[in-house]
Amino acid sequence: MTLRELVNSVDSEQYSDNALYQKLSETKPEYGSSRHIQVNVVDGNIAITNLHVGSLGDILSYPIDVNPDWNISKVQLLDAILDELANGITESEASDFWSDFDNLQKAKIIR
């Protein structure tokens, strides 16, 4: 499953007040890379890696690698991914960042 498929598979009402979710659901996948989003469980917490390389459209096309034995729900997975994308960014920085995220030239440099 790709990040785009995950975003489309959850109840959008649950994320109606999440700006990052809304941005992900509105962005067209670019299919610009063959990277994978890696999911691990560390000390009982979901850890996400390989999420910060490429444009937002690229990231949406990345397959998500999850060990099926971990029994992680789609909502838990999406929450962990949204948290990782927003980790350490103030609301002001996030607004500036996401408002210019569709600029692929800048996104490649930033990410």
XYZ file of N, CA, C and O in Angstrom:
444
model
N 0.835 -1.159 0.000
C 0.000 0.000 0.000
C 0.894 1.239 0.000
O 1.899 1.295 0.697
N 0.510 2.246 -0.778
C 1.239 3.512 -0.804
C 0.627 4.467 0.219
O -0.462 4.225 0.739
N 1.334 5.569 0.479
C 0.792 6.571 1.390
C -0.518 7.125 0.837
O -1.462 7.358 1.583
N -0.613 7.325 -0.462
C -1.852 7.819 -1.082
C -3.005 6.855 -0.814
O -4.108 7.268 -0.463
N -2.764 5.560 -0.970
C -3.803 4.565 -0.711
C -4.204 4.564 0.759
O -5.392 4.423 1.082
N -3.236 4.748 1.653
C -3.535 4.819 3.078
C -4.406 6.035 3.384
O -5.411 5.923 4.085
N -4.038 7.178 2.856
C -4.806 8.411 3.080
C -6.241 8.232 2.590
O -7.191 8.646 3.256
N -6.412 7.603 1.448
C -7.748 7.400 0.882
C -8.552 6.318 1.597
O -9.765 6.255 1.438
N -7.892 5.477 2.381
C -8.585 4.336 2.984
C -9.159 4.618 4.372
O -9.939 3.826 4.873
N -8.783 5.732 4.979
C -9.291 6.033 6.320
C -10.497 6.961 6.228
O -10.741 7.586 5.205
N -11.235 7.048 7.319
C -12.410 7.914 7.390
C -11.957 9.373 7.401
O -11.348 9.833 8.375
N -12.244 10.095 6.335
C -11.770 11.480 6.219
C -12.388 12.389 7.275
O -11.792 13.404 7.644
N -13.557 12.047 7.781
C -14.190 12.847 8.836
C -13.317 12.880 10.092
O -13.274 13.877 10.799
N -12.640 11.797 10.360
C -11.788 11.702 11.539
C -10.632 12.700 11.469
O -10.108 13.127 12.485
N -10.237 13.072 10.258
C -9.105 13.972 10.048
C -9.535 15.326 9.480
O -8.715 16.047 8.932
N -10.799 15.678 9.625
C -11.311 16.907 9.017
C -10.638 18.177 9.539
O -10.588 19.173 8.833
N -10.081 18.140 10.748
C -9.414 19.323 11.289
C -7.888 19.228 11.207
O -7.181 20.053 11.781
N -7.375 18.266 10.463
C -5.934 18.081 10.332
C -5.482 18.642 8.983
O -5.742 18.057 7.934
N -4.800 19.785 9.020
C -4.376 20.466 7.785
C -3.419 19.618 6.957
O -3.477 19.626 5.721
N -2.548 18.886 7.615
C -1.597 18.041 6.895
C -2.319 16.922 6.157
O -2.022 16.646 4.999
N -3.291 16.304 6.808
C -4.088 15.265 6.143
C -4.800 15.854 4.916
O -4.809 15.248 3.845
N -5.380 17.044 5.083
C -6.080 17.682 3.965
C -5.124 17.937 2.802
O -5.475 17.701 1.647
N -3.906 18.402 3.116
C -2.913 18.656 2.066
C -2.533 17.355 1.361
O -2.435 17.313 0.132
N -2.343 16.288 2.132
C -2.011 14.987 1.529
C -3.147 14.487 0.636
O -2.905 13.942 -0.437
N -4.382 14.676 1.072
C -5.514 14.167 0.288
C -5.747 14.970 -0.987
O -6.311 14.456 -1.948
N -5.275 16.225 -1.017
C -5.464 17.079 -2.196
C -4.309 17.005 -3.191
O -4.447 17.442 -4.329
N -3.180 16.488 -2.780
C -1.980 16.469 -3.621
C -1.990 15.281 -4.567
O -2.348 14.170 -4.182
N -1.578 15.534 -5.792
C -1.499 14.478 -6.793
C -0.156 13.756 -6.669
O 0.897 14.400 -6.635
N -0.167 12.423 -6.602
C 1.108 11.687 -6.539
C 1.948 11.942 -7.786
O 1.424 12.044 -8.884
N 3.246 12.045 -7.603
C 4.160 12.326 -8.706
C 4.820 11.073 -9.267
O 5.270 11.075 -10.391
N 4.923 10.044 -8.480
C 5.609 8.814 -8.888
C 7.029 9.107 -9.336
O 7.507 8.602 -10.322
N 7.703 9.957 -8.545
C 9.032 10.386 -8.925
C 10.163 9.611 -8.287
O 11.307 9.933 -8.488
N 9.890 8.600 -7.504
C 10.958 7.896 -6.813
C 10.520 6.473 -6.501
O 9.347 6.156 -6.506
N 11.493 5.651 -6.221
C 11.175 4.262 -5.875
C 11.511 3.967 -4.416
O 11.775 2.831 -4.057
N 11.536 4.979 -3.579
C 11.808 4.785 -2.155
C 10.622 4.124 -1.468
O 9.522 4.124 -1.988
N 10.873 3.603 -0.276
C 9.826 2.993 0.535
C 9.795 3.672 1.892
O 10.835 4.027 2.436
N 8.605 3.851 2.450
C 8.459 4.329 3.816
C 8.619 3.114 4.716
O 7.904 2.123 4.556
N 9.557 3.193 5.628
C 9.840 2.075 6.527
C 9.116 2.283 7.853
O 9.165 3.366 8.423
N 8.466 1.228 8.340
C 7.759 1.276 9.613
C 8.374 0.247 10.543
O 8.537 -0.916 10.174
N 8.744 0.699 11.728
C 9.309 -0.182 12.746
C 8.579 0.063 14.059
O 7.966 1.113 14.250
N 8.662 -0.892 14.950
C 8.143 -0.707 16.299
C 9.337 -0.700 17.238
O 10.099 -1.660 17.282
N 9.508 0.428 17.950
C 10.632 0.600 18.867
C 10.059 0.910 20.249
O 9.365 1.917 20.419
N 10.335 0.040 21.200
C 9.825 0.196 22.563
C 8.309 0.404 22.586
O 7.793 1.234 23.336
N 7.599 -0.300 21.734
C 6.142 -0.214 21.693
C 5.593 0.967 20.911
O 4.381 1.124 20.796
N 6.470 1.817 20.379
C 6.044 2.974 19.597
C 6.320 2.741 18.113
O 7.311 2.112 17.756
N 5.466 3.286 17.280
C 5.648 3.173 15.834
C 6.673 4.216 15.396
O 6.529 5.403 15.688
N 7.724 3.761 14.716
C 8.781 4.634 14.214
C 8.745 4.627 12.685
O 8.729 3.564 12.068
N 8.734 5.798 12.086
C 8.636 5.957 10.634
C 9.949 6.530 10.116
O 10.453 7.523 10.640
N 10.506 5.924 9.063
C 11.712 6.458 8.424
C 11.500 6.504 6.914
O 10.550 5.934 6.393
N 12.413 7.210 6.234
C 12.383 7.409 4.779
C 11.171 8.216 4.331
O 10.662 8.036 3.235
N 10.737 9.139 5.177
C 9.546 9.922 4.871
C 9.864 11.344 4.434
O 9.017 12.035 3.922
N 11.112 11.766 4.590
C 11.453 13.161 4.352
C 12.329 13.358 3.122
O 13.132 14.284 3.081
N 12.192 12.503 2.128
C 12.991 12.641 0.917
C 12.055 12.708 -0.282
O 11.297 11.780 -0.532
N 12.090 13.825 -0.987
C 11.261 13.991 -2.170
C 10.167 15.007 -1.943
O 9.950 15.495 -0.835
N 9.457 15.323 -3.006
C 8.337 16.252 -2.907
C 7.161 15.547 -2.249
O 7.152 14.323 -2.097
N 6.151 16.299 -1.884
C 4.963 15.708 -1.276
C 4.309 14.719 -2.242
O 3.866 13.647 -1.843
N 4.303 15.049 -3.524
C 3.765 14.135 -4.532
C 4.549 12.841 -4.609
O 3.991 11.770 -4.791
N 5.888 12.948 -4.454
C 6.730 11.746 -4.429
C 6.382 10.881 -3.223
O 6.209 9.674 -3.336
N 6.313 11.519 -2.057
C 6.068 10.788 -0.818
C 4.747 10.018 -0.883
O 4.645 8.895 -0.397
N 3.743 10.613 -1.501
C 2.444 9.939 -1.626
C 2.533 8.648 -2.423
O 1.729 7.743 -2.232
N 3.505 8.560 -3.310
C 3.627 7.369 -4.154
C 4.492 6.275 -3.537
O 4.572 5.174 -4.064
N 5.143 6.571 -2.408
C 6.024 5.580 -1.785
C 5.218 4.436 -1.172
O 4.282 4.665 -0.417
N 5.604 3.197 -1.438
C 4.994 2.064 -0.730
C 5.388 2.102 0.744
O 6.462 2.579 1.101
N 4.502 1.619 1.584
C 4.752 1.578 3.024
C 5.065 0.145 3.410
O 4.263 -0.752 3.176
N 6.240 -0.066 3.988
C 6.675 -1.402 4.401
C 6.371 -1.608 5.882
O 6.996 -0.982 6.739
N 5.386 -2.462 6.161
C 4.997 -2.774 7.534
C 5.002 -4.282 7.707
O 4.421 -5.007 6.889
N 5.629 -4.749 8.755
C 5.610 -6.171 9.073
C 4.173 -6.556 9.429
O 3.598 -6.000 10.363
N 3.550 -7.492 8.702
C 2.147 -7.851 8.967
C 1.919 -8.462 10.349
O 0.802 -8.457 10.847
N 2.958 -8.945 10.986
C 2.819 -9.522 12.322
C 2.643 -8.466 13.409
O 2.324 -8.799 14.549
N 2.848 -7.187 13.091
C 2.789 -6.140 14.095
C 1.377 -5.696 14.427
O 1.156 -4.991 15.396
N 0.411 -6.024 13.617
C -0.991 -5.705 13.901
C -1.197 -4.206 14.155
O -1.759 -3.798 15.172
N -0.746 -3.383 13.210
C -0.907 -1.931 13.281
C -2.107 -1.553 12.410
O -2.161 -1.911 11.238
N -3.056 -0.822 12.985
C -4.238 -0.407 12.207
C -3.847 0.708 11.238
O -2.819 1.378 11.403
N -4.691 0.936 10.243
C -4.435 2.003 9.280
C -4.443 3.366 9.963
O -3.643 4.233 9.622
N -5.323 3.553 10.925
C -5.384 4.830 11.644
C -4.115 5.044 12.457
O -3.539 6.141 12.441
N -3.635 4.019 13.147
C -2.387 4.141 13.907
C -1.222 4.471 12.973
O -0.373 5.304 13.298
N -1.195 3.811 11.831
C -0.125 4.035 10.857
C -0.172 5.460 10.320
O 0.844 6.163 10.287
N -1.356 5.910 9.910
C -1.479 7.266 9.382
C -1.151 8.299 10.454
O -0.473 9.289 10.175
N -1.601 8.081 11.678
C -1.273 9.007 12.767
C 0.241 9.116 12.961
O 0.774 10.211 13.130
N 0.942 7.990 12.922
C 2.397 7.991 13.085
C 3.075 8.733 11.935
O 4.040 9.483 12.144
N 2.576 8.545 10.728
C 3.151 9.226 9.564
C 2.893 10.725 9.642
O 3.800 11.535 9.407
N 1.685 11.129 9.994
C 1.374 12.557 10.128
C 2.222 13.188 11.230
O 2.729 14.303 11.061
N 2.387 12.485 12.340
C 3.234 12.992 13.427
C 4.675 13.155 12.973
O 5.326 14.148 13.293
N 5.175 12.191 12.224
C 6.565 12.268 11.744
C 6.739 13.427 10.760
O 7.741 14.138 10.808
N 5.776 13.638 9.884
C 5.872 14.744 8.932
C 5.841 16.101 9.635
O 6.500 17.042 9.209
N 5.077 16.200 10.716
C 4.918 17.475 11.419
C 5.877 17.630 12.589
O 5.890 18.680 13.225
N 6.697 16.637 12.861
C 7.563 16.626 14.035
C 8.522 17.812 14.070
O 9.284 18.033 13.139
N 8.460 18.579 15.160
C 9.425 19.648 15.387
C 9.186 20.923 14.610
O 10.051 21.783 14.569
N 8.037 21.078 14.003
C 7.760 22.274 13.210
C 6.699 23.096 13.938
O 5.651 22.580 14.305
N 6.964 24.391 14.127
C 5.969 25.259 14.749
C 4.827 25.493 13.766
O 4.968 25.262 12.553
N 3.708 25.989 14.268
C 2.554 26.228 13.404
C 2.875 27.233 12.300
O 2.488 27.059 11.150
N 3.622 28.273 12.621
C 4.015 29.281 11.639
C 4.938 28.680 10.574
O 4.768 28.918 9.377
N 5.927 27.904 11.029
C 6.844 27.252 10.084
C 6.091 26.271 9.200
O 6.358 26.174 8.002
N 5.167 25.544 9.775
C 4.388 24.569 9.009
C 3.560 25.263 7.940
O 3.488 24.794 6.802
N 2.963 26.386 8.290
C 2.158 27.125 7.320
C 3.016 27.577 6.144
O 2.638 27.411 4.984
N 4.181 28.161 6.439
C 5.092 28.594 5.372
C 5.578 27.412 4.540
O 5.645 27.470 3.315
N 5.920 26.328 5.225
C 6.451 25.145 4.556
C 5.423 24.535 3.612
O 5.692 24.301 2.436
N 4.193 24.305 4.117
C 3.178 23.634 3.301
C 2.636 24.536 2.211
O 2.252 24.065 1.148
N 2.620 25.853 2.423
C 2.105 26.741 1.388
C 3.016 26.745 0.165
O 2.583 27.037 -0.942
N 4.291 26.399 0.349
C 5.227 26.383 -0.779
C 5.674 24.963 -1.128
O 6.588 24.772 -1.912
N 5.008 23.967 -0.580
C 5.465 22.598 -0.769
C 5.248 22.082 -2.189
O 5.944 21.201 -2.647
N 4.273 22.634 -2.902
C 4.023 22.180 -4.272
C 5.070 22.678 -5.253
O 5.092 22.252 -6.404
N 5.932 23.586 -4.822
C 7.020 24.047 -5.655
C 8.084 22.932 -5.630
O 8.864 22.824 -4.698
N 8.103 22.102 -6.654
C 8.962 20.923 -6.674
C 10.443 21.273 -6.577
O 11.217 20.545 -5.968
N 10.834 22.385 -7.149
C 12.239 22.774 -7.087
C 12.665 23.028 -5.638
O 13.687 22.539 -5.193
N 11.855 23.751 -4.883
C 12.157 24.012 -3.482
C 11.999 22.740 -2.640
O 12.759 22.505 -1.721
N 10.996 21.931 -2.950
C 10.758 20.709 -2.167
C 11.946 19.779 -2.272
O 12.333 19.159 -1.282
N 12.544 19.649 -3.430
C 13.705 18.786 -3.588
C 14.888 19.297 -2.757
O 15.623 18.516 -2.186
N 15.034 20.615 -2.687
C 16.126 21.202 -1.916
C 15.881 21.027 -0.417
O 16.746 20.612 0.323
N 14.676 21.334 0.026
C 14.324 21.260 1.439
C 14.424 19.830 1.941
O 14.970 19.544 2.977
N 13.880 18.904 1.208
C 13.816 17.527 1.642
C 15.077 16.831 1.238
O 15.497 15.872 1.638
